[in-house]
Short mmCIF file of C-alpha atoms in Angstrom, two decimals:
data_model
loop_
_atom_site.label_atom_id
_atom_site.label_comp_id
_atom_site.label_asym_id
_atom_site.label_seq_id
_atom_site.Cartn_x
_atom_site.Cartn_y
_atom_site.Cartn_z
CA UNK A 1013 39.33 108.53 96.19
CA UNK A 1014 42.81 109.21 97.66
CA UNK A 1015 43.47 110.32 100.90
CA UNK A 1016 46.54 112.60 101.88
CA UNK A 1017 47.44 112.91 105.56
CA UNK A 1018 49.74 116.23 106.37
CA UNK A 1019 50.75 116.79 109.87
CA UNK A 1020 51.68 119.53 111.88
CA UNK A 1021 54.74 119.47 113.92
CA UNK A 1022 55.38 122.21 116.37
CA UNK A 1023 58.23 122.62 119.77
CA UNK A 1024 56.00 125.87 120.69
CA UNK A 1025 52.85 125.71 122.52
CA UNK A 1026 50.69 128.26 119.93
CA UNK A 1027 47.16 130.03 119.77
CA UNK A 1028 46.15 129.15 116.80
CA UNK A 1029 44.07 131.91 114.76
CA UNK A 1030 42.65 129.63 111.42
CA UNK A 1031 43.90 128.44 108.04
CA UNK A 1032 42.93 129.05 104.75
CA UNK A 1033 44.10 126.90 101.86
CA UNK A 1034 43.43 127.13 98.01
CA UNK A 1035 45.42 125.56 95.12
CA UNK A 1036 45.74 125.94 91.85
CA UNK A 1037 46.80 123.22 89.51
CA UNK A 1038 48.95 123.08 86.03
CA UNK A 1039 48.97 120.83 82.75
CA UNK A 1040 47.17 117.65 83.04
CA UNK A 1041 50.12 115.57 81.76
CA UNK A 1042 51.79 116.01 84.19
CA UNK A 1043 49.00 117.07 86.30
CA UNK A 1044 50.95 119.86 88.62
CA UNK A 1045 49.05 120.82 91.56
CA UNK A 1046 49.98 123.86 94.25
CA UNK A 1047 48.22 124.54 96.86
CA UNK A 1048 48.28 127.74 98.78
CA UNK A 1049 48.23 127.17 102.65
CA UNK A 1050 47.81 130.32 104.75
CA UNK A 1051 47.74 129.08 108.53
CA UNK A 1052 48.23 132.04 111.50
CA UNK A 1053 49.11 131.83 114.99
CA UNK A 1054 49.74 134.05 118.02
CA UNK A 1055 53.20 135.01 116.98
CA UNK A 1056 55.40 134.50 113.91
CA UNK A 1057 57.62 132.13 116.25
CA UNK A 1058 54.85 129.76 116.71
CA UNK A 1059 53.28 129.28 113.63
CA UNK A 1060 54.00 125.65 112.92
CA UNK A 1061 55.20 124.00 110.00
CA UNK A 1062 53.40 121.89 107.69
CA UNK A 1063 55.44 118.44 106.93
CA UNK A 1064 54.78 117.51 103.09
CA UNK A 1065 54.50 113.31 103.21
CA UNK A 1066 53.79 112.19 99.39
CA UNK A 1067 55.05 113.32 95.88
CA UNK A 1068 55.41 116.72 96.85
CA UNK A 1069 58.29 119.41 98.09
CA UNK A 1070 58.00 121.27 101.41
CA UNK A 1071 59.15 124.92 101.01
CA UNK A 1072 59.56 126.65 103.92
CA UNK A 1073 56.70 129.33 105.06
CA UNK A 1074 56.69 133.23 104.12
CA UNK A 1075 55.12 135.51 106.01
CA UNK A 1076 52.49 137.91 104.51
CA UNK A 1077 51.48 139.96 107.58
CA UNK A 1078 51.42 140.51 111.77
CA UNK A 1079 49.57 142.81 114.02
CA UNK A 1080 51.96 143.99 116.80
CA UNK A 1081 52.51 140.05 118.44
CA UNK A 1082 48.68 139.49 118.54
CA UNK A 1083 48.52 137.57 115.40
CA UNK A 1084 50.68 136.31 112.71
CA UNK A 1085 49.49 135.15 109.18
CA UNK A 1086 52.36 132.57 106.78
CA UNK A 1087 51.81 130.90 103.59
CA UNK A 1088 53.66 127.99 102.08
CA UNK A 1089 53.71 126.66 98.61
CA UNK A 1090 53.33 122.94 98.28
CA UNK A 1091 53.94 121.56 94.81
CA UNK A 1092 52.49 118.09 93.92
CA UNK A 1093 53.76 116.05 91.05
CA UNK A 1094 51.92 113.23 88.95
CA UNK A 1095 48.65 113.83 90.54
CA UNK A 1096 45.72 113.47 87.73
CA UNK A 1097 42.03 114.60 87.33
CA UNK A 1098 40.47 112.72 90.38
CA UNK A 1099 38.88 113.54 93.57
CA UNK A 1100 41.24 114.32 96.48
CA UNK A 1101 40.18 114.17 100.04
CA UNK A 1102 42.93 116.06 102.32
CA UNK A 1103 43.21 115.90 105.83
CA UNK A 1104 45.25 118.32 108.14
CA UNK A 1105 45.67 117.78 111.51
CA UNK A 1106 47.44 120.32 113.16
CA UNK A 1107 49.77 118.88 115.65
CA UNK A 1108 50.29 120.08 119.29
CA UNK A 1109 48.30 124.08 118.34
CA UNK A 1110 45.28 124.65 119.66
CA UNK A 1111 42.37 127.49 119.17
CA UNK A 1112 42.96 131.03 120.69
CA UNK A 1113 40.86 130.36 124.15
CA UNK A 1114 37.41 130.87 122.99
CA UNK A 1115 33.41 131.20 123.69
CA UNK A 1116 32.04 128.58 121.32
CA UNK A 1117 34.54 125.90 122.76
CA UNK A 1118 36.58 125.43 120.37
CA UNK A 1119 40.22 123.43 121.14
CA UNK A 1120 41.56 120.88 118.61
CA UNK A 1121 41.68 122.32 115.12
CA UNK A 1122 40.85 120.52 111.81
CA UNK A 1123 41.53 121.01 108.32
CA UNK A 1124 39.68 118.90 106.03
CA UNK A 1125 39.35 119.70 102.17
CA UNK A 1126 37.30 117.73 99.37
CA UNK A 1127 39.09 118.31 96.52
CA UNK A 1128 37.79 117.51 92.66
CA UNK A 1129 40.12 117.98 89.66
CA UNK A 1130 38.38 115.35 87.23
CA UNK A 1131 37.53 116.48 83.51
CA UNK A 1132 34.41 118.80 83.35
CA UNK A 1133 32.11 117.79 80.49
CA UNK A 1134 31.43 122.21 79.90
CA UNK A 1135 35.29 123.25 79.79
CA UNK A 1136 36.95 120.15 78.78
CA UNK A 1137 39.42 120.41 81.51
CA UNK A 1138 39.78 119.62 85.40
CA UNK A 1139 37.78 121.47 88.06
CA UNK A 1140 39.22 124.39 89.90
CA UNK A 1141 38.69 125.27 93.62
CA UNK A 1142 37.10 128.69 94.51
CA UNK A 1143 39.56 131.05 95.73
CA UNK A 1144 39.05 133.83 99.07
CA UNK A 1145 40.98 134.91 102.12
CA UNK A 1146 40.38 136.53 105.33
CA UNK A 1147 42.68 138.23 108.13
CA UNK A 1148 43.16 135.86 110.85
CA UNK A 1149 41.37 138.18 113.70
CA UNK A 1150 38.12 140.32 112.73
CA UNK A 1151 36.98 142.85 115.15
CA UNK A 1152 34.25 144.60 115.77
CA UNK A 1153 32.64 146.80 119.10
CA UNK A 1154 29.95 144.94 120.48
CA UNK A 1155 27.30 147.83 119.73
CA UNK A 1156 27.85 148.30 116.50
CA UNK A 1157 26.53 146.19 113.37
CA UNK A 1158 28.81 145.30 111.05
CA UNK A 1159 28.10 143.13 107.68
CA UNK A 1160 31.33 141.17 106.25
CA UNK A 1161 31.19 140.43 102.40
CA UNK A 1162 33.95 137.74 101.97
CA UNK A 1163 35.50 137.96 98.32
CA UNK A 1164 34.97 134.71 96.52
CA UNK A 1165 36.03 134.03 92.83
CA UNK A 1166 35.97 130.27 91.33
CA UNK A 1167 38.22 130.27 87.92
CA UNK A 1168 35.72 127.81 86.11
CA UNK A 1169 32.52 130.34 86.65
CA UNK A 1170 30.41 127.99 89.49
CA UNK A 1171 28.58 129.11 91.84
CA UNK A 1172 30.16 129.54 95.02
CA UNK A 1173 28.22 129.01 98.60
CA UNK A 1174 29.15 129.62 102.15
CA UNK A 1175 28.04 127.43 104.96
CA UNK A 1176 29.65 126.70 108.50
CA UNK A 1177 31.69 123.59 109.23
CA UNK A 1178 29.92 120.25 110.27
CA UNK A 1179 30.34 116.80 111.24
CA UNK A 1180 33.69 115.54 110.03
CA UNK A 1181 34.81 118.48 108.88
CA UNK A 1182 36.06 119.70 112.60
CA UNK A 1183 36.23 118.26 116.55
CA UNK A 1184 34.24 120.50 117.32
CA UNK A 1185 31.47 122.40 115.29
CA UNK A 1186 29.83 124.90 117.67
CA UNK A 1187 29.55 127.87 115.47
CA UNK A 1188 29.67 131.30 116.83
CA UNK A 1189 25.99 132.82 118.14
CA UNK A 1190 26.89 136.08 117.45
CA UNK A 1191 27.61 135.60 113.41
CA UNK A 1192 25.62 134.38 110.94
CA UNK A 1193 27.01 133.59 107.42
CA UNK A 1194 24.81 133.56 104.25
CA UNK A 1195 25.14 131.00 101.62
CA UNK A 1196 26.07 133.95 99.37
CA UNK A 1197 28.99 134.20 101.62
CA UNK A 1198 27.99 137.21 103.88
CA UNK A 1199 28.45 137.43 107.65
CA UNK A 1200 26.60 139.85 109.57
CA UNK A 1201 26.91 140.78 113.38
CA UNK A 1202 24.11 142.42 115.29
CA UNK A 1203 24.46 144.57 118.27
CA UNK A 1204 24.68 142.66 121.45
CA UNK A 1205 25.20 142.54 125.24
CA UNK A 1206 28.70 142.65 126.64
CA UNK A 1207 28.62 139.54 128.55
CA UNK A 1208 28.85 138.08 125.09
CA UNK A 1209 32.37 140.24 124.23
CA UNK A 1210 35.19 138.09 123.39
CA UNK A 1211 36.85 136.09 120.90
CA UNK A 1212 35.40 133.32 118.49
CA UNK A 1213 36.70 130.11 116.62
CA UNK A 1214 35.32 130.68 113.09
CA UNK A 1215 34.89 127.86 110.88
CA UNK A 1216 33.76 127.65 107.72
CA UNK A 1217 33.55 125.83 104.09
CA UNK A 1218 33.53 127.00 100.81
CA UNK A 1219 31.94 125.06 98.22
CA UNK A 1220 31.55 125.26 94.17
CA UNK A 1221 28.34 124.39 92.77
CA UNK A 1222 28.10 124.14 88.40
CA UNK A 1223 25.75 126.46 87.23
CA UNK A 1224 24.33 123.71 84.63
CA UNK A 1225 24.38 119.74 84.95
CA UNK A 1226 27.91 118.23 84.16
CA UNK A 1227 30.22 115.00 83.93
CA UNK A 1228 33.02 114.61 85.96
CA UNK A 1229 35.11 112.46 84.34
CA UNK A 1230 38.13 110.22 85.95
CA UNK A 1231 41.52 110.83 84.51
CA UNK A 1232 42.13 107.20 85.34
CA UNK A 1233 39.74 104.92 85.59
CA UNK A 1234 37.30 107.05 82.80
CA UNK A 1235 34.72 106.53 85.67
CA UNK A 1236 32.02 109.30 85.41
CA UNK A 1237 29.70 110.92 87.77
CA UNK A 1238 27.21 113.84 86.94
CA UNK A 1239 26.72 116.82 88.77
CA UNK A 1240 23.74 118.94 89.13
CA UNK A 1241 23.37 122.78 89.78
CA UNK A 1242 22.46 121.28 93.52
CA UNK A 1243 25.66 119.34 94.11
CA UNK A 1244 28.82 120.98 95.42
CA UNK A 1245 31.73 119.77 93.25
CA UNK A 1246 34.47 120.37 95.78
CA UNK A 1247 35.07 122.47 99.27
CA UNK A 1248 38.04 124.36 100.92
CA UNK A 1249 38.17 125.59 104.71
CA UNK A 1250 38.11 129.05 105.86
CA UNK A 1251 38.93 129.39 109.24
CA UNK A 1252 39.33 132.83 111.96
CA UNK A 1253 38.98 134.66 114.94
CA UNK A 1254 36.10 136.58 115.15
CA UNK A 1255 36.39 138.87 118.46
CA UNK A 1256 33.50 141.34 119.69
CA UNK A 1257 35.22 143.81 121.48
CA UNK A 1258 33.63 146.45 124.23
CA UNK A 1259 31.06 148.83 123.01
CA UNK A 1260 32.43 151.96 121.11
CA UNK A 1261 31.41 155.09 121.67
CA UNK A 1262 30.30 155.55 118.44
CA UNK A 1263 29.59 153.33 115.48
CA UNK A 1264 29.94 156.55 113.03
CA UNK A 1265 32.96 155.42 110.61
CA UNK A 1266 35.32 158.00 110.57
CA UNK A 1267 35.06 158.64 113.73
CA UNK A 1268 36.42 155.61 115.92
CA UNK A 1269 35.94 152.87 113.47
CA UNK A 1270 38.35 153.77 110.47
CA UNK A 1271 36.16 154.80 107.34
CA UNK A 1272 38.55 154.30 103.93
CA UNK A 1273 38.82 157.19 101.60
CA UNK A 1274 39.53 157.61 97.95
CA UNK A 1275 41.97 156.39 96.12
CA UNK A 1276 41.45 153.28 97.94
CA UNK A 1277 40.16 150.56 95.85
CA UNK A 1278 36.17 149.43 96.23
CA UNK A 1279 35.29 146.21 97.81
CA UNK A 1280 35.43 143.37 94.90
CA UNK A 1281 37.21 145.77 92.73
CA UNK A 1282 39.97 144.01 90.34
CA UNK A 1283 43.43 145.14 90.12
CA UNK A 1284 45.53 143.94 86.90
CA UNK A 1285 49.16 143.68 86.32
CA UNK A 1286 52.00 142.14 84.86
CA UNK A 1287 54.10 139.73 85.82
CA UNK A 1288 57.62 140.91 86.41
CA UNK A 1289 56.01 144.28 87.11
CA UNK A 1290 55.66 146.06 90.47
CA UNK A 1291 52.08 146.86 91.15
CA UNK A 1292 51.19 149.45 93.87
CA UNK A 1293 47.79 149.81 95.74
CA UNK A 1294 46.67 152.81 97.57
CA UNK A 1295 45.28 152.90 100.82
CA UNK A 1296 43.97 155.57 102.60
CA UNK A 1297 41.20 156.22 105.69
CA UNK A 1298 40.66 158.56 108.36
CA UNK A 1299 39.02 158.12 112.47
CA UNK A 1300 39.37 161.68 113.54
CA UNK A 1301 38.64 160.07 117.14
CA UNK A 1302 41.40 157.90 117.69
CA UNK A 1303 44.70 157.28 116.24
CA UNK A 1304 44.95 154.99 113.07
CA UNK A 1305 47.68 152.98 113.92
CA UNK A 1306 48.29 149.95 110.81
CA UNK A 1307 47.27 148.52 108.30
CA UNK A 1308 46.42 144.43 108.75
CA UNK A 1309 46.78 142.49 104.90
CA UNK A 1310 46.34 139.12 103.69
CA UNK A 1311 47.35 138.41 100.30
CA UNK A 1312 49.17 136.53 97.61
CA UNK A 1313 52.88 135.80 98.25
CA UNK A 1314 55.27 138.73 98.38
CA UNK A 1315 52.56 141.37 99.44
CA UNK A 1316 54.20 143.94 101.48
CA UNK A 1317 53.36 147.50 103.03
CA UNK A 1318 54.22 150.76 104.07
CA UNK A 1319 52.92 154.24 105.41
CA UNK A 1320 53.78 157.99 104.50
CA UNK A 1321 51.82 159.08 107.68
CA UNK A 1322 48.56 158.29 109.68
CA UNK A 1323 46.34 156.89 107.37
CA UNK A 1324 47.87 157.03 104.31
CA UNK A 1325 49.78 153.33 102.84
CA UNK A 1326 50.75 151.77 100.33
CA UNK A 1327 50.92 148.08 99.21
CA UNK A 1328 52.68 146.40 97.49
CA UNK A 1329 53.46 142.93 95.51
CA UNK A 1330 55.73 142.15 91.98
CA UNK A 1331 53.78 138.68 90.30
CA UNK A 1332 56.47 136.03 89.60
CA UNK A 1333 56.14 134.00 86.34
CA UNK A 1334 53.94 131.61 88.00
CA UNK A 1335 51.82 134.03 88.90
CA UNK A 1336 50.42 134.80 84.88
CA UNK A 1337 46.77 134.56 84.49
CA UNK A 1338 45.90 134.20 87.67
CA UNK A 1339 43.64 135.95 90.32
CA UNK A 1340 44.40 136.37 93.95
CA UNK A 1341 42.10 137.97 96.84
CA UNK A 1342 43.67 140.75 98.94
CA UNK A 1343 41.93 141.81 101.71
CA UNK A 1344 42.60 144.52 104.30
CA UNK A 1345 41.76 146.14 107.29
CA UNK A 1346 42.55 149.64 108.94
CA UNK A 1347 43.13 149.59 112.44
CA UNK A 1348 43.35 152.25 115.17
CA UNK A 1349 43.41 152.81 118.84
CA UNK A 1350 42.14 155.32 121.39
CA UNK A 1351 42.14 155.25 124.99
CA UNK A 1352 43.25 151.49 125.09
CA UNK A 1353 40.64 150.28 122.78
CA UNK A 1354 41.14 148.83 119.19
CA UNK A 1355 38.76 149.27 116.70
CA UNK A 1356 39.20 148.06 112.71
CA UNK A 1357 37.28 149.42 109.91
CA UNK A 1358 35.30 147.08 107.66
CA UNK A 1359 36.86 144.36 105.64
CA UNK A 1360 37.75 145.50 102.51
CA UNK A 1361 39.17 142.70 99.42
CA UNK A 1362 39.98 143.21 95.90
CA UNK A 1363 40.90 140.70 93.15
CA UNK A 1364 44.10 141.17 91.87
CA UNK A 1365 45.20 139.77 88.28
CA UNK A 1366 48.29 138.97 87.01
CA UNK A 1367 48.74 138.89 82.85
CA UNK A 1368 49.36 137.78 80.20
CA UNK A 1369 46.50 135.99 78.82
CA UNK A 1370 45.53 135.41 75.16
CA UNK A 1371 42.16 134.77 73.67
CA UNK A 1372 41.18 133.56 70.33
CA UNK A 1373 37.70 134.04 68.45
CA UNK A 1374 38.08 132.91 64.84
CA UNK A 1375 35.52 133.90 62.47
CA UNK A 1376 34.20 133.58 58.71
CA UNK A 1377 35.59 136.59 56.89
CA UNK A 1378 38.62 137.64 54.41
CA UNK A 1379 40.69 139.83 56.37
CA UNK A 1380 43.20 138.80 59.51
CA UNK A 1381 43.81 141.29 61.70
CA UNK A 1382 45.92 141.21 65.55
CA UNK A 1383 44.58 143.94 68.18
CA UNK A 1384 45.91 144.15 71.66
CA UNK A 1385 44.66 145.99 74.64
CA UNK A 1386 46.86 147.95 76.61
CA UNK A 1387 47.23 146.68 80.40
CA UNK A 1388 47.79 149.51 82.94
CA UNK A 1389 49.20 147.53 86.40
CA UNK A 1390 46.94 149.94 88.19
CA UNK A 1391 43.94 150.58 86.71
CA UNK A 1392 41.04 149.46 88.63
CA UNK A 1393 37.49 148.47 87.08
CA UNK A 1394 34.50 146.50 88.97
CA UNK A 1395 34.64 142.90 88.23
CA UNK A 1396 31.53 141.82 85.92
CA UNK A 1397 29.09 139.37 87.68
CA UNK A 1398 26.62 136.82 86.69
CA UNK A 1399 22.53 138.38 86.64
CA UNK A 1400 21.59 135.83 89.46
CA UNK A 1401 21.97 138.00 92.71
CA UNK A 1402 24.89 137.92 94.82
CA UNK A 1403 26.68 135.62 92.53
CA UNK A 1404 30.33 134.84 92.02
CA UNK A 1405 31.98 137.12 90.02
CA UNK A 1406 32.52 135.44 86.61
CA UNK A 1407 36.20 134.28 85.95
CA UNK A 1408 38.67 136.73 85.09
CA UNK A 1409 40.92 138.32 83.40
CA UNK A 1410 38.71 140.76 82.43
CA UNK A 1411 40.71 142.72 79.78
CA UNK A 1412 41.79 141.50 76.16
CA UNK A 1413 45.54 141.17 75.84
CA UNK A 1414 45.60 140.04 72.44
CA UNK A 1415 43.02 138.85 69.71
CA UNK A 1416 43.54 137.38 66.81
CA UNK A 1417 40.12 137.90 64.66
CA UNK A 1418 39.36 137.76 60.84
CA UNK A 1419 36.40 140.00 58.92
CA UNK A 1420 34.32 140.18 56.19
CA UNK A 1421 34.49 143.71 54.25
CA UNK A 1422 34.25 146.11 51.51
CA UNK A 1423 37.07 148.45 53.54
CA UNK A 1424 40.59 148.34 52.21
CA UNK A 1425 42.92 148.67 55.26
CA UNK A 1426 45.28 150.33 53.48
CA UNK A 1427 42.89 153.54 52.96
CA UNK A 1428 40.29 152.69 56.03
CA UNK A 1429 42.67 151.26 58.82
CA UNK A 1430 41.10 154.22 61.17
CA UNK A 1431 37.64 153.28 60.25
CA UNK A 1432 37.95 149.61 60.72
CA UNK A 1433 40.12 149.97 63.65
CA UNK A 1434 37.31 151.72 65.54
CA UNK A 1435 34.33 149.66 64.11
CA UNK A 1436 36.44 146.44 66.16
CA UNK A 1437 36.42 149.05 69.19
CA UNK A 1438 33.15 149.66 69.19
CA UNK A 1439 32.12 146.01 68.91
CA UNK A 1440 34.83 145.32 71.97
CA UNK A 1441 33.10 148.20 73.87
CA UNK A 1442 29.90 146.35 72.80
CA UNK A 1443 30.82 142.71 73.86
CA UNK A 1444 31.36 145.21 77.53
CA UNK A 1445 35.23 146.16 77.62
CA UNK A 1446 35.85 149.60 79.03
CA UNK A 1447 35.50 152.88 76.80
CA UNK A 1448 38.94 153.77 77.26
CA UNK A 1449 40.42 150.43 75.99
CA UNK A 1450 43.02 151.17 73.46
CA UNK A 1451 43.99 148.54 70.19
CA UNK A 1452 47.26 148.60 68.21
CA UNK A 1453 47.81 146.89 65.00
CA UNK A 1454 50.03 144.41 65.03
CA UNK A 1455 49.59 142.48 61.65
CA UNK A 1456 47.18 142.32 59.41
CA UNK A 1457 46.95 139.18 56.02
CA UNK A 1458 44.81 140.03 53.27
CA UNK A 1459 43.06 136.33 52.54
CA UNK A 1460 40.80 137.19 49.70
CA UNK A 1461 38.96 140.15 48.19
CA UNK A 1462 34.77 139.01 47.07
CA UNK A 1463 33.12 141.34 44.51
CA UNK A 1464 29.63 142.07 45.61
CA UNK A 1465 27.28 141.17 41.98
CA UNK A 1466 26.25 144.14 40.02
#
């Protein structure tokens, strides 16, 4: 096992709000890994930055989003080179920062991830990490319930459970009384009394469990270890503010509490595009009892925002290249204000996908045909999930870009292209693509022609 230490340097005294960090990794020769580090502070000036000690660069931070000096959210990129399919333990410690003052006690911050990239025995390839984010403050009044469905997605299909942070995994581990999270990675608040209004250090893991029994296999040393459905593979931190805020005067959405409105996207809904290609998200909600004042985002890089009056915004983010084939969670929040108060509406995420992706399904017949799928960059369709409850939605994309696929028949596509074209839509439609998928010929081989006997 290998052990990276990262440290935070800082010349600001800062609140620190949480961290979230996923990665994502490339070829296995050379093994490529990035990892995604979202960290948030009181202010963009005091977010720290992360020193990079290893084979690895050190970009500098981006911002993704603030709310009005109270909190700022970064990401940074870090690139590691020559790292193969083993387990990784990483340690952050974060420097001279401590938590936003607190009610659970929380000071000293920790970072600690358990990383596995060995082979998997079901895919042939190295684990992945689950994937999620979360806005670094999450309000609610303290009279009103209020149920928060984080968006997880795992690339390799596991199982994905929530738990709260323990033992080495922070100083400190006090988790906050008022929240309880599910291991199907739900939070719920109750109502409760104001003497218990303020803000919370939220800290959290998020762990990948295989579906079936598998070998992990050591790019290295070929050492092996199996895995059962009841043995988390990996985990990643997921760390916030939670703050209960003074009763509302009503819990109605729409009313104070910001209530979203079509077109916005549902909850868990997935978002394709293209890289290269601008992709635009529309947001919209109403509180016809207090003034709706932002819109609060955390995203991939590049996400950015604006508003065409109260209530109405739009996002926005353009995929680089290494973006392709990949799925990011963007979550958001609508805030507003009346009489001095804040309130948010709930937490709402969506997956968004960038293409191109192809897939392959060779079968024994005498024709060769090549379909694609046109990809709208906004179309939005419910991701498909596993039938075990409250599962992780199975790994995207989610829409055919091309297929290469050979049949057997009596059709000649010179006089029944039409008919054979939509006899492979129908079977798409089948297999559970969307009814208004569309296919395109792109080539088509004749291999051999079979004469049925008389």
């Amino acid at each position: 096992m290998s052990v990276l230490l990262l440290l935070l340097i800082t010349g600001a005294q800062a609140a620190y709000h949480g961290a979230v960090i996923t990665n994502y990794f490339g070829d296995v020769r050379p093994f490529v890994l990035t990892y995604h580090i979202k960290e948030s502070g009181s202010s963009c000036e005091e977010v720290d930055i992360w020193q990079c000690g290893g084979n690895c660069t050190t970009p500098p931070f981006y911002a993704i989003d603030e709310s009005r000096n109270e909190w700022c959210q970064k990401t940074q990129i870090l690139i590691f080179t020559n790292y193969g399919p083993r387990t990784f333990t990483f340690i952050f410690g974060v420097g001279s920062s401590n938590w936003i003052e607190n009610r659970n006690g929380i000071v000293t911050p920790l970072i600690r991830i358990s990383n596995d990239f060995r082979n998997r025995s079901d895919i042939n390839k190295p684990n992945s990490t689950p994937q999620t984010t979360i806005l670094p403050l999450v309000r609610v009044p303290s009279n009103c319930q209020r149920n928060i469905n984080l968006l997880v997605f795992d690339p390799d299909g596991d199982d994905i459970r929530c738990r709260y942070a323990a033992g080495p995994e922070c100083n400190i581990c006090t988790p906050p009384s008022v929240l309880n999270v599910s291991s199907s990675c739900s939070l719920s608040f109750r109502p409760t009394n104001s003497s218990n209004k303020g803000p919370y250090a939220v800290q959290m893991m998020v762990e990948d469990f295989p579906r079936q029994t598998i070998t992990l296999t050591d790019g290295f040393t070929g050492a092996q270890e199996v895995k059962t459905p009841s043995i988390a593979i990996g985990s990643i931190p997921l760390q916030f503010v939670f703050t209960v805020d003074p009763a509302a005067p009503s819990c109605t959405a729409g009313e104070y509490l910001p209530r979203f409105l079509p077109p916005t996207p549902q909850h868990g809904a997935q978002i394709l595009t293209n890289v290269n290609q601008t992709l635009e998200i529309s947001v919209r909600a109403e509180a016809t009892q207090a003034d709706i004042s932002e819109l609060l985002v955390s995203g991939p890089p590049g996400v950015t925002k604006s508003s065409s009056g109260s209530g109405n915004f739009t996002l926005t983010w353009k995929p680089i290249d290494g973006d392709g084939g990949l799925n990011y969670a963007l979550c958001f929040v609508v805030q507003a204000n009346s009489s001095g108060a804040v309130y948010q509406s709930d937490l709402r995420c969506v997956f968004v996908t960038t293409g191109n992706t192809t897939v392959s399904r060779p079968t024994t017949n005498t024709t060769t045909l090549t379909t694609t799928t046109t990809n709208q960059p906004t179309a939005t369709t419910e991701p498909p999930l596993s039938s075990t409850p409250n599962a992780t939605p199975e790994p995207g994309p989610y829409h055919v870009l091309a297929l290469d696929v050979m049949i057997s028949t009596t059709l000649s596509m010179e006089t029944d292209s039409a008919t054979i074209m939509n006899l492979i839509k129908e079977e798409l439609k089948r297999q559970g693509l969307p009814s208004d998928i569309t296919l395109k010929l792109l080539r088509s081989t004749l291999l051999g022609v079979t004469t049925p006997a008389p």
